[in-house]
Amino acid sequence: MAIVPQLGAVVDSAPATSSSPRMERKTTMPRRRFQSGRVYLRGTRWVGSYREYEVNPETGKRARRTITFDESVTSMRAAKAALQPYLDEYNARAKADSKPSAPRGGKSVRALIEEWTDKILPNRKPGGARAALSHIRAYILPQLGDVSLREMNLSQRQSFVTAVGRRVDRRKTAENVYGTLGSILDLGRKWGYAIPNVEKKDIVFPADKKPQPQIFFFDADTAARVINAAVYPYKLMLLIAAVCGLRIGEVTALKISSLDFRRKLIHITGALDYATRKESTPKSDNSAAPVCMSELLTKHLCDWLDKRYKPNLDGYLFINSNGKPFLSDNVVKYGVHRAMARLGIETAKGVHVGIHCFRHGVTSELLESGTPIHVVTRLMRHADSNVTLEHYAHIVGDAERVASEKFSQRIGRNITQLELDSKLESDSQLESGSVVKTA
């Protein structure tokens, strides 16, 4: 509702004048801004000035109106108060007619994700692409989609990580989700967008809400029993995974050309995606390396090629009845799980059992037998020893076991001595009491 100006203090209201002489007819409408007006002293009278709301159709501009106040207006403060009703009317109309402003900071996180999806996602491996899309759909877009890139500072990112932590049980999940967000924002900054630079070390990640489940792996004896209970072709697939420590996608991607019987090597050059069976490179550059072909493997591989191998155009070592490579899930379901069921091997609820249990097993056996860590790292095709130690820190080697046993023995000797001293003291007190009674 427009405010009606109070005109009692006005002596003269000059006709509205254009702010500039007419040059030509304008077709664009000037933007209406918030007005604070202007007051000044002309002779002995205070004068107020402001622009009218309506645009002059002749000039295309808003005219400026000047108002001279009467003698009761004796100061600048009083002059501003007398002019305010005119400004209130203008500003109320301007606010009512204004259009919503665009979001601050330009491009939003959603827009950057769309650009990243178009430019970067096709270059990712299928597994990594699925994980990134899952993080984007479930966490990033619902919470940050409409946030301006300029606002992605440390406070905004910390709030996001804390919100994710309330939904998940594991710190690792929150770190993975933030890793996806961080990689997208880092690329956006390299592309020239104004995105605050935030270091990962400055983010406080949530603690695990539940204790980590014990890592399940097959020792040599259990692995042999599981492999023996499996049927072909799973028997040979599990044997290769157990002896060489291969990942499931690397086993299903093996081809005739991967086998080098002369040098006794198996060349790991590819891996199949667990869901699509699409072939790509192994997990990392270090994973694309040959592994040793033991005498045991040589014997079983030769037997497989002579009696059971099915020739196919792509040269895969293992194919199903449809002539395609095996799905990873089927190898685990029909190979590992059925063999464990035959043997009566049970696991706790929530414990995942798959081909990786063989990889953990061979690493465990090597570390416990005293194999140097750098040798185990090369056999597992890890980037460095830190990766091996991080993933297999649950292994207790001979050196740790000996040190623990020595410390336990020292504590045991001390406890025995304390128990003996306590018994002697008790016996002494009993003898003293007996002497007193006799007397």
Tab-separated table of C-alpha atoms in Angstrom:
chain	number	residue	atom	x	y	z
A	1	MET	CA	0.000	0.000	0.000
A	2	ALA	CA	1.457	3.349	-1.022
A	3	ILE	CA	2.279	5.889	1.677
A	4	VAL	CA	0.599	9.282	1.193
A	5	PRO	CA	3.198	12.041	1.608
A	6	GLN	CA	2.495	14.735	4.209
A	7	LEU	CA	2.625	18.099	2.411
A	8	GLY	CA	2.106	20.501	5.318
A	9	ALA	CA	5.781	21.478	5.511
A	10	VAL	CA	6.111	22.190	1.807
A	11	VAL	CA	6.266	25.804	0.582
A	12	ASP	CA	6.972	25.114	-3.052
A	13	SER	CA	7.164	22.007	-5.218
A	14	ALA	CA	8.993	22.764	-8.427
A	15	PRO	CA	7.895	21.058	-11.598
A	16	ALA	CA	9.713	17.820	-12.334
A	17	THR	CA	12.729	18.232	-14.597
A	18	SER	CA	14.613	15.648	-16.584
A	19	SER	CA	18.040	14.823	-15.321
A	20	SER	CA	19.489	15.428	-18.791
A	21	PRO	CA	18.343	17.155	-21.986
A	22	ARG	CA	16.458	15.130	-24.524
A	23	MET	CA	18.687	13.626	-27.170
A	24	GLU	CA	16.601	10.819	-28.650
A	25	ARG	CA	13.805	8.491	-27.664
A	26	LYS	CA	14.998	5.645	-25.428
A	27	THR	CA	13.630	2.166	-25.758
A	28	THR	CA	15.295	0.671	-22.650
A	29	MET	CA	13.816	1.117	-19.195
A	30	PRO	CA	16.192	2.378	-16.496
A	31	ARG	CA	16.449	0.176	-13.444
A	32	ARG	CA	14.606	1.509	-10.404
A	33	ARG	CA	16.942	1.612	-7.420
A	34	PHE	CA	16.375	2.206	-3.739
A	35	GLN	CA	16.397	5.961	-3.129
A	36	SER	CA	17.747	7.840	-0.126
A	37	GLY	CA	17.134	11.290	-1.640
A	38	ARG	CA	19.129	14.447	-1.104
A	39	VAL	CA	18.605	17.527	1.094
A	40	TYR	CA	20.505	20.806	0.995
A	41	LEU	CA	20.206	24.441	2.088
A	42	ARG	CA	19.170	26.983	-0.541
A	43	GLY	CA	19.430	30.473	0.934
A	44	THR	CA	17.497	30.250	4.212
A	45	ARG	CA	15.260	27.309	3.258
A	46	TRP	CA	15.918	23.577	3.224
A	47	VAL	CA	15.267	21.779	-0.056
A	48	GLY	CA	14.713	18.045	-0.754
A	49	SER	CA	15.293	16.280	-4.062
A	50	TYR	CA	14.397	12.814	-5.390
A	51	ARG	CA	13.500	11.059	-8.667
A	52	GLU	CA	9.935	10.252	-9.593
A	53	TYR	CA	8.874	6.646	-10.050
A	54	GLU	CA	7.278	6.980	-13.481
A	55	VAL	CA	9.498	7.223	-16.543
A	56	ASN	CA	9.149	10.192	-18.883
A	57	PRO	CA	8.109	8.661	-22.239
A	58	GLU	CA	9.787	11.531	-24.091
A	59	THR	CA	13.228	11.158	-22.560
A	60	GLY	CA	13.143	7.569	-21.345
A	61	LYS	CA	14.364	8.776	-17.941
A	62	ARG	CA	12.826	9.463	-14.533
A	63	ALA	CA	12.426	13.127	-13.756
A	64	ARG	CA	13.969	14.719	-10.672
A	65	ARG	CA	11.565	16.611	-8.388
A	66	THR	CA	12.656	19.368	-6.000
A	67	ILE	CA	10.694	20.321	-2.875
A	68	THR	CA	11.258	23.517	-0.802
A	69	PHE	CA	10.271	23.184	2.836
A	70	ASP	CA	8.794	25.987	5.035
A	71	GLU	CA	10.378	27.819	7.958
A	72	SER	CA	9.539	25.039	10.449
A	73	VAL	CA	12.253	22.880	8.847
A	74	THR	CA	15.386	24.342	10.392
A	75	SER	CA	17.973	21.538	10.194
A	76	MET	CA	19.225	18.785	7.897
A	77	ARG	CA	17.734	16.188	10.182
A	78	ALA	CA	14.305	17.829	9.957
A	79	ALA	CA	14.656	18.181	6.186
A	80	LYS	CA	15.397	14.444	5.819
A	81	ALA	CA	12.370	13.637	7.965
A	82	ALA	CA	10.170	15.870	5.802
A	83	LEU	CA	11.458	14.219	2.605
A	84	GLN	CA	11.133	10.644	3.911
A	85	PRO	CA	7.392	10.151	3.078
A	86	TYR	CA	8.099	10.833	-0.595
A	87	LEU	CA	11.000	8.332	-0.553
A	88	ASP	CA	8.903	5.700	1.245
A	89	GLU	CA	6.249	5.850	-1.456
A	90	TYR	CA	8.865	5.418	-4.192
A	91	ASN	CA	10.770	2.603	-2.474
A	92	ALA	CA	7.580	0.665	-1.643
A	93	ARG	CA	6.548	0.693	-5.324
A	94	ALA	CA	10.063	-0.248	-6.448
A	95	LYS	CA	10.178	-3.183	-4.036
A	96	ALA	CA	6.757	-4.455	-5.110
A	97	ASP	CA	7.727	-4.358	-8.793
A	98	SER	CA	11.258	-5.762	-8.388
A	99	LYS	CA	12.195	-9.157	-9.849
A	100	PRO	CA	13.951	-11.832	-7.767
A	101	SER	CA	17.694	-11.453	-8.011
A	102	ALA	CA	19.875	-14.202	-9.361
A	103	PRO	CA	21.701	-16.393	-6.826
A	104	ARG	CA	24.822	-14.809	-5.426
A	105	GLY	CA	28.175	-15.992	-6.637
A	106	GLY	CA	27.223	-17.040	-10.159
A	107	LYS	CA	27.422	-20.763	-10.950
A	108	SER	CA	26.047	-23.251	-8.451
A	109	VAL	CA	27.457	-26.624	-7.366
A	110	ARG	CA	24.728	-28.324	-9.426
A	111	ALA	CA	25.842	-26.535	-12.606
A	112	LEU	CA	29.486	-27.480	-12.007
A	113	ILE	CA	28.522	-31.119	-11.427
A	114	GLU	CA	26.637	-31.145	-14.745
A	115	GLU	CA	29.740	-29.814	-16.493
A	116	TRP	CA	31.966	-32.330	-14.681
A	117	THR	CA	29.603	-35.178	-15.610
A	118	ASP	CA	29.819	-34.179	-19.261
A	119	LYS	CA	33.593	-33.626	-19.420
A	120	ILE	CA	35.162	-35.950	-16.849
A	121	LEU	CA	32.832	-38.828	-15.963
A	122	PRO	CA	33.163	-40.598	-19.360
A	123	ASN	CA	36.922	-40.857	-18.704
A	124	ARG	CA	36.498	-42.687	-15.393
A	125	LYS	CA	36.521	-46.456	-14.993
A	126	PRO	CA	33.041	-47.977	-14.606
A	127	GLY	CA	33.473	-48.790	-10.919
A	128	GLY	CA	34.782	-45.339	-10.050
A	129	ALA	CA	32.069	-43.672	-12.137
A	130	ARG	CA	29.323	-45.614	-10.324
A	131	ALA	CA	30.717	-44.681	-6.935
A	132	ALA	CA	30.967	-40.988	-7.877
A	133	LEU	CA	27.402	-40.892	-9.232
A	134	SER	CA	26.141	-42.600	-6.083
A	135	HIS	CA	27.829	-39.952	-3.899
A	136	ILE	CA	26.428	-37.157	-6.073
A	137	ARG	CA	22.842	-38.461	-6.055
A	138	ALA	CA	22.658	-39.483	-2.408
A	139	TYR	CA	24.630	-36.743	-0.653
A	140	ILE	CA	26.093	-33.892	-2.713
A	141	LEU	CA	23.158	-32.675	-4.809
A	142	PRO	CA	20.497	-32.881	-2.053
A	143	GLN	CA	22.630	-30.833	0.345
A	144	LEU	CA	24.774	-28.582	-1.859
A	145	GLY	CA	23.111	-28.497	-5.288
A	146	ASP	CA	21.834	-24.901	-5.030
A	147	VAL	CA	24.819	-23.492	-3.119
A	148	SER	CA	26.960	-20.952	-4.979
A	149	LEU	CA	30.518	-22.034	-5.755
A	150	ARG	CA	31.790	-18.884	-4.037
A	151	GLU	CA	30.219	-20.076	-0.797
A	152	MET	CA	32.026	-23.446	-0.743
A	153	ASN	CA	34.385	-22.344	2.015
A	154	LEU	CA	35.696	-24.340	4.975
A	155	SER	CA	32.573	-23.731	7.055
A	156	GLN	CA	30.249	-24.906	4.269
A	157	ARG	CA	32.298	-28.037	3.605
A	158	GLN	CA	32.589	-28.899	7.291
A	159	SER	CA	28.819	-28.628	7.667
A	160	PHE	CA	28.426	-30.984	4.703
A	161	VAL	CA	30.837	-33.585	6.129
A	162	THR	CA	29.099	-33.441	9.525
A	163	ALA	CA	25.696	-33.947	7.876
A	164	VAL	CA	27.015	-36.960	5.941
A	165	GLY	CA	28.513	-38.357	9.149
A	166	ARG	CA	25.084	-38.321	10.798
A	167	ARG	CA	23.741	-40.573	8.035
A	168	VAL	CA	26.543	-43.137	7.802
A	169	ASP	CA	28.265	-45.375	10.334
A	170	ARG	CA	31.801	-45.324	8.966
A	171	ARG	CA	34.342	-42.518	8.798
A	172	LYS	CA	35.663	-44.029	5.548
A	173	THR	CA	32.310	-43.458	3.827
A	174	ALA	CA	32.329	-39.774	4.780
A	175	GLU	CA	35.908	-39.476	3.500
A	176	ASN	CA	34.987	-41.107	0.182
A	177	VAL	CA	31.973	-38.818	-0.327
A	178	TYR	CA	34.045	-35.738	0.462
A	179	GLY	CA	36.755	-37.028	-1.871
A	180	THR	CA	34.257	-36.968	-4.753
A	181	LEU	CA	33.113	-33.451	-3.864
A	182	GLY	CA	36.673	-32.218	-3.398
A	183	SER	CA	37.866	-33.540	-6.759
A	184	ILE	CA	34.962	-31.826	-8.548
A	185	LEU	CA	35.583	-28.489	-6.806
A	186	ASP	CA	39.339	-28.687	-7.422
A	187	LEU	CA	38.738	-29.172	-11.129
A	188	GLY	CA	36.256	-26.294	-11.119
A	189	ARG	CA	38.930	-24.028	-9.617
A	190	LYS	CA	41.395	-25.087	-12.339
A	191	TRP	CA	38.733	-24.268	-14.918
A	192	GLY	CA	38.663	-20.704	-13.650
A	193	TYR	CA	35.675	-20.650	-11.280
A	194	ALA	CA	35.941	-18.638	-8.061
A	195	ILE	CA	35.945	-21.492	-5.530
A	196	PRO	CA	37.645	-21.136	-2.127
A	197	ASN	CA	40.665	-23.388	-1.681
A	198	VAL	CA	40.165	-25.710	1.303
A	199	GLU	CA	42.737	-28.287	2.441
A	200	LYS	CA	41.476	-31.750	3.381
A	201	LYS	CA	43.594	-31.650	6.540
A	202	ASP	CA	41.395	-28.796	7.808
A	203	ILE	CA	38.243	-30.955	7.647
A	204	VAL	CA	37.253	-32.837	10.807
A	205	PHE	CA	35.747	-36.172	9.785
A	206	PRO	CA	33.294	-38.070	12.010
A	207	ALA	CA	34.438	-40.943	14.162
A	208	ASP	CA	33.229	-44.474	13.442
A	209	LYS	CA	29.898	-45.109	15.167
A	210	LYS	CA	30.416	-48.859	15.284
A	211	PRO	CA	33.552	-50.925	15.870
A	212	GLN	CA	35.203	-52.127	12.703
A	213	PRO	CA	34.315	-55.751	11.896
A	214	GLN	CA	37.132	-58.238	12.057
A	215	ILE	CA	38.676	-58.785	8.628
A	216	PHE	CA	37.875	-62.271	7.382
A	217	PHE	CA	40.509	-64.092	5.337
A	218	PHE	CA	41.468	-67.627	4.390
A	219	ASP	CA	44.670	-69.039	5.808
A	220	ALA	CA	46.508	-71.656	3.757
A	221	ASP	CA	44.641	-74.612	5.275
A	222	THR	CA	41.174	-73.082	4.913
A	223	ALA	CA	41.955	-71.846	1.397
A	224	ALA	CA	42.965	-75.370	0.350
A	225	ARG	CA	39.729	-76.815	1.737
A	226	VAL	CA	37.557	-74.185	-0.001
A	227	ILE	CA	39.367	-74.643	-3.322
A	228	ASN	CA	39.081	-78.438	-3.104
A	229	ALA	CA	35.327	-78.203	-2.354
A	230	ALA	CA	34.643	-75.922	-5.347
A	231	VAL	CA	33.717	-77.241	-8.790
A	232	TYR	CA	35.297	-76.336	-12.115
A	233	PRO	CA	35.880	-73.723	-13.427
A	234	TYR	CA	35.628	-72.044	-10.026
A	235	LYS	CA	38.202	-74.423	-8.532
A	236	LEU	CA	40.951	-73.114	-10.837
A	237	MET	CA	39.797	-69.501	-10.538
A	238	LEU	CA	40.010	-69.688	-6.736
A	239	LEU	CA	43.401	-71.404	-6.907
A	240	ILE	CA	44.804	-68.568	-9.051
A	241	ALA	CA	43.343	-65.962	-6.674
A	242	ALA	CA	44.787	-67.743	-3.642
A	243	VAL	CA	48.286	-68.375	-4.978
A	244	CYS	CA	48.777	-65.079	-6.823
A	245	GLY	CA	46.627	-62.768	-4.699
A	246	LEU	CA	44.655	-61.507	-7.702
A	247	ARG	CA	41.510	-59.387	-7.498
A	248	ILE	CA	38.281	-60.870	-8.838
A	249	GLY	CA	38.188	-58.652	-11.943
A	250	GLU	CA	41.767	-59.647	-12.776
A	251	VAL	CA	40.902	-63.347	-12.537
A	252	THR	CA	37.859	-63.121	-14.822
A	253	ALA	CA	39.850	-61.026	-17.343
A	254	LEU	CA	42.635	-63.604	-17.793
A	255	LYS	CA	43.238	-64.724	-21.379
A	256	ILE	CA	45.332	-67.349	-23.095
A	257	SER	CA	47.743	-64.580	-24.045
A	258	SER	CA	48.205	-63.787	-20.337
A	259	LEU	CA	49.993	-67.092	-19.730
A	260	ASP	CA	53.742	-67.260	-20.271
A	261	PHE	CA	54.728	-70.877	-19.598
A	262	ARG	CA	58.305	-70.364	-20.736
A	263	ARG	CA	59.056	-67.641	-18.195
A	264	LYS	CA	56.517	-69.023	-15.664
A	265	LEU	CA	54.626	-65.722	-15.505
A	266	ILE	CA	51.004	-64.593	-15.630
A	267	HIS	CA	50.688	-61.114	-17.152
A	268	ILE	CA	47.996	-58.958	-15.510
A	269	THR	CA	46.983	-56.487	-18.208
A	270	GLY	CA	43.243	-56.036	-17.693
A	271	ALA	CA	40.301	-56.317	-15.325
A	272	LEU	CA	36.569	-56.831	-15.903
A	273	ASP	CA	34.029	-54.565	-14.260
A	274	TYR	CA	32.065	-56.569	-11.702
A	275	ALA	CA	28.665	-55.375	-12.974
A	276	THR	CA	29.049	-54.847	-16.724
A	277	ARG	CA	31.968	-57.200	-17.544
A	278	LYS	CA	33.440	-54.342	-19.533
A	279	GLU	CA	37.197	-54.766	-19.810
A	280	SER	CA	39.491	-51.964	-18.647
A	281	THR	CA	42.959	-51.572	-17.195
A	282	PRO	CA	43.783	-52.931	-13.710
A	283	LYS	CA	43.157	-50.889	-10.582
A	284	SER	CA	46.443	-48.946	-10.783
A	285	ASP	CA	49.629	-48.737	-12.818
A	286	ASN	CA	51.392	-50.916	-10.260
A	287	SER	CA	48.672	-53.558	-10.626
A	288	ALA	CA	49.487	-53.972	-14.323
A	289	ALA	CA	52.441	-56.278	-13.676
A	290	PRO	CA	53.305	-59.951	-14.116
A	291	VAL	CA	52.924	-62.424	-11.238
A	292	CYS	CA	54.772	-65.677	-10.713
A	293	MET	CA	53.328	-68.903	-12.076
A	294	SER	CA	54.183	-71.566	-9.520
A	295	GLU	CA	54.664	-75.238	-10.346
A	296	LEU	CA	51.257	-75.952	-8.807
A	297	LEU	CA	49.582	-73.384	-11.072
A	298	THR	CA	51.522	-74.571	-14.114
A	299	LYS	CA	50.232	-78.110	-13.598
A	300	HIS	CA	46.588	-77.069	-13.150
A	301	LEU	CA	46.655	-74.534	-16.024
A	302	CYS	CA	48.069	-77.100	-18.426
A	303	ASP	CA	45.423	-79.587	-17.354
A	304	TRP	CA	42.711	-76.938	-17.870
A	305	LEU	CA	43.918	-76.069	-21.368
A	306	ASP	CA	44.142	-79.741	-22.381
A	307	LYS	CA	40.796	-80.938	-21.017
A	308	ARG	CA	38.386	-78.136	-20.100
A	309	TYR	CA	39.223	-74.916	-21.951
A	310	LYS	CA	36.552	-73.582	-24.351
A	311	PRO	CA	38.028	-71.664	-27.303
A	312	ASN	CA	36.466	-68.230	-27.888
A	313	LEU	CA	37.080	-65.220	-30.128
A	314	ASP	CA	38.329	-62.979	-27.327
A	315	GLY	CA	40.607	-65.666	-25.912
A	316	TYR	CA	39.261	-65.527	-22.337
A	317	LEU	CA	40.552	-68.305	-20.110
A	318	PHE	CA	37.175	-68.755	-18.406
A	319	ILE	CA	33.780	-68.352	-20.118
A	320	ASN	CA	30.271	-69.385	-19.068
A	321	SER	CA	27.716	-71.448	-21.014
A	322	ASN	CA	26.764	-68.333	-23.019
A	323	GLY	CA	30.312	-67.824	-24.219
A	324	LYS	CA	30.853	-64.729	-22.062
A	325	PRO	CA	33.247	-64.050	-19.176
A	326	PHE	CA	31.910	-64.800	-15.727
A	327	LEU	CA	30.246	-62.122	-13.620
A	328	SER	CA	32.223	-61.453	-10.458
A	329	ASP	CA	29.172	-61.968	-8.256
A	330	ASN	CA	28.556	-65.402	-9.771
A	331	VAL	CA	32.131	-66.500	-9.073
A	332	VAL	CA	31.689	-65.530	-5.427
A	333	LYS	CA	28.179	-66.992	-5.129
A	334	TYR	CA	28.675	-70.295	-6.918
A	335	GLY	CA	32.380	-70.701	-6.242
A	336	VAL	CA	33.237	-69.415	-2.767
A	337	HIS	CA	29.900	-69.433	-0.924
A	338	ARG	CA	28.791	-72.882	-2.113
A	339	ALA	CA	32.155	-74.398	-1.214
A	340	MET	CA	31.954	-72.865	2.269
A	341	ALA	CA	28.411	-74.207	2.663
A	342	ARG	CA	29.595	-77.723	1.779
A	343	LEU	CA	32.351	-77.449	4.399
A	344	GLY	CA	30.047	-75.975	7.041
A	345	ILE	CA	32.158	-72.799	7.383
A	346	GLU	CA	30.052	-70.053	8.947
A	347	THR	CA	30.791	-66.357	9.394
A	348	ALA	CA	29.371	-63.665	11.659
A	349	LYS	CA	26.474	-61.567	10.403
A	350	GLY	CA	27.574	-58.655	8.238
A	351	VAL	CA	31.005	-60.130	7.398
A	352	HIS	CA	31.691	-59.960	3.672
A	353	VAL	CA	33.302	-63.037	2.147
A	354	GLY	CA	34.629	-62.857	-1.401
A	355	ILE	CA	37.668	-63.441	-3.575
A	356	HIS	CA	39.527	-60.746	-1.647
A	357	CYS	CA	39.660	-63.134	1.313
A	358	PHE	CA	42.249	-65.129	-0.622
A	359	ARG	CA	44.277	-61.953	-1.273
A	360	HIS	CA	44.221	-61.130	2.434
A	361	GLY	CA	45.159	-64.717	3.169
A	362	VAL	CA	48.278	-64.868	1.008
A	363	THR	CA	49.449	-61.526	2.398
A	364	SER	CA	48.843	-62.733	5.948
A	365	GLU	CA	50.791	-65.946	5.406
A	366	LEU	CA	53.707	-64.052	3.830
A	367	LEU	CA	53.924	-61.463	6.612
A	368	GLU	CA	53.567	-64.012	9.407
A	369	SER	CA	56.319	-66.165	7.890
A	370	GLY	CA	58.720	-63.204	8.078
A	371	THR	CA	58.763	-62.216	4.396
A	372	PRO	CA	60.193	-58.659	4.093
A	373	ILE	CA	57.519	-56.019	3.669
A	374	HIS	CA	58.983	-54.696	0.398
A	375	VAL	CA	58.759	-58.195	-1.110
A	376	VAL	CA	55.119	-58.563	-0.039
A	377	THR	CA	54.398	-55.116	-1.501
A	378	ARG	CA	55.766	-56.164	-4.899
A	379	LEU	CA	53.881	-59.474	-4.840
A	380	MET	CA	50.609	-57.678	-4.037
A	381	ARG	CA	51.441	-55.015	-6.658
A	382	HIS	CA	50.829	-52.160	-4.231
A	383	ALA	CA	52.139	-48.664	-4.924
A	384	ASP	CA	54.308	-48.658	-1.781
A	385	SER	CA	54.742	-50.409	1.552
A	386	ASN	CA	52.474	-47.917	3.319
A	387	VAL	CA	49.525	-49.266	1.348
A	388	THR	CA	50.379	-52.821	2.385
A	389	LEU	CA	50.733	-51.868	6.050
A	390	GLU	CA	47.535	-49.803	6.007
A	391	HIS	CA	45.398	-52.605	4.562
A	392	TYR	CA	47.028	-55.490	6.416
A	393	ALA	CA	47.802	-53.911	9.807
A	394	HIS	CA	45.746	-56.713	11.427
A	395	ILE	CA	48.520	-59.198	10.723
A	396	VAL	CA	50.683	-60.114	13.717
A	397	GLY	CA	54.122	-61.233	12.581
A	398	ASP	CA	56.704	-63.379	14.370
A	399	ALA	CA	58.653	-60.364	15.667
A	400	GLU	CA	55.559	-58.841	17.278
A	401	ARG	CA	54.547	-62.210	18.697
A	402	VAL	CA	57.985	-62.789	20.265
A	403	ALA	CA	58.045	-59.277	21.775
A	404	SER	CA	54.550	-59.707	23.211
A	405	GLU	CA	55.466	-63.104	24.691
A	406	LYS	CA	58.584	-61.726	26.407
A	407	PHE	CA	56.613	-58.888	27.999
A	408	SER	CA	53.889	-61.300	29.117
A	409	GLN	CA	56.477	-63.540	30.761
A	410	ARG	CA	57.912	-60.591	32.720
A	411	ILE	CA	54.442	-59.638	33.967
A	412	GLY	CA	53.783	-63.281	34.863
A	413	ARG	CA	56.989	-63.537	36.912
A	414	ASN	CA	56.141	-60.326	38.781
A	415	ILE	CA	52.625	-61.539	39.553
A	416	THR	CA	53.990	-64.870	40.830
A	417	GLN	CA	56.462	-63.049	43.084
A	418	LEU	CA	53.755	-60.729	44.453
A	419	GLU	CA	51.464	-63.702	45.176
A	420	LEU	CA	54.329	-65.476	46.974
A	421	ASP	CA	55.136	-62.392	49.100
A	422	SER	CA	51.448	-61.975	49.967
A	423	LYS	CA	51.211	-65.621	51.046
A	424	LEU	CA	54.336	-65.376	53.219
A	425	GLU	CA	52.991	-62.241	54.892
A	426	SER	CA	49.652	-63.947	55.559
A	427	ASP	CA	51.341	-67.016	57.020
A	428	SER	CA	53.489	-64.806	59.259
A	429	GLN	CA	50.403	-63.020	60.617
A	430	LEU	CA	48.735	-66.354	61.354
A	431	GLU	CA	51.784	-67.635	63.276
A	432	SER	CA	51.934	-64.419	65.340
A	433	GLY	CA	48.280	-64.791	66.296
A	434	SER	CA	48.839	-68.380	67.361
A	435	VAL	CA	51.752	-67.421	69.647
A	436	VAL	CA	49.668	-64.755	71.384
A	437	LYS	CA	46.829	-67.225	72.136
A	438	THR	CA	49.280	-69.811	73.553
A	439	ALA	CA	50.760	-67.273	75.935
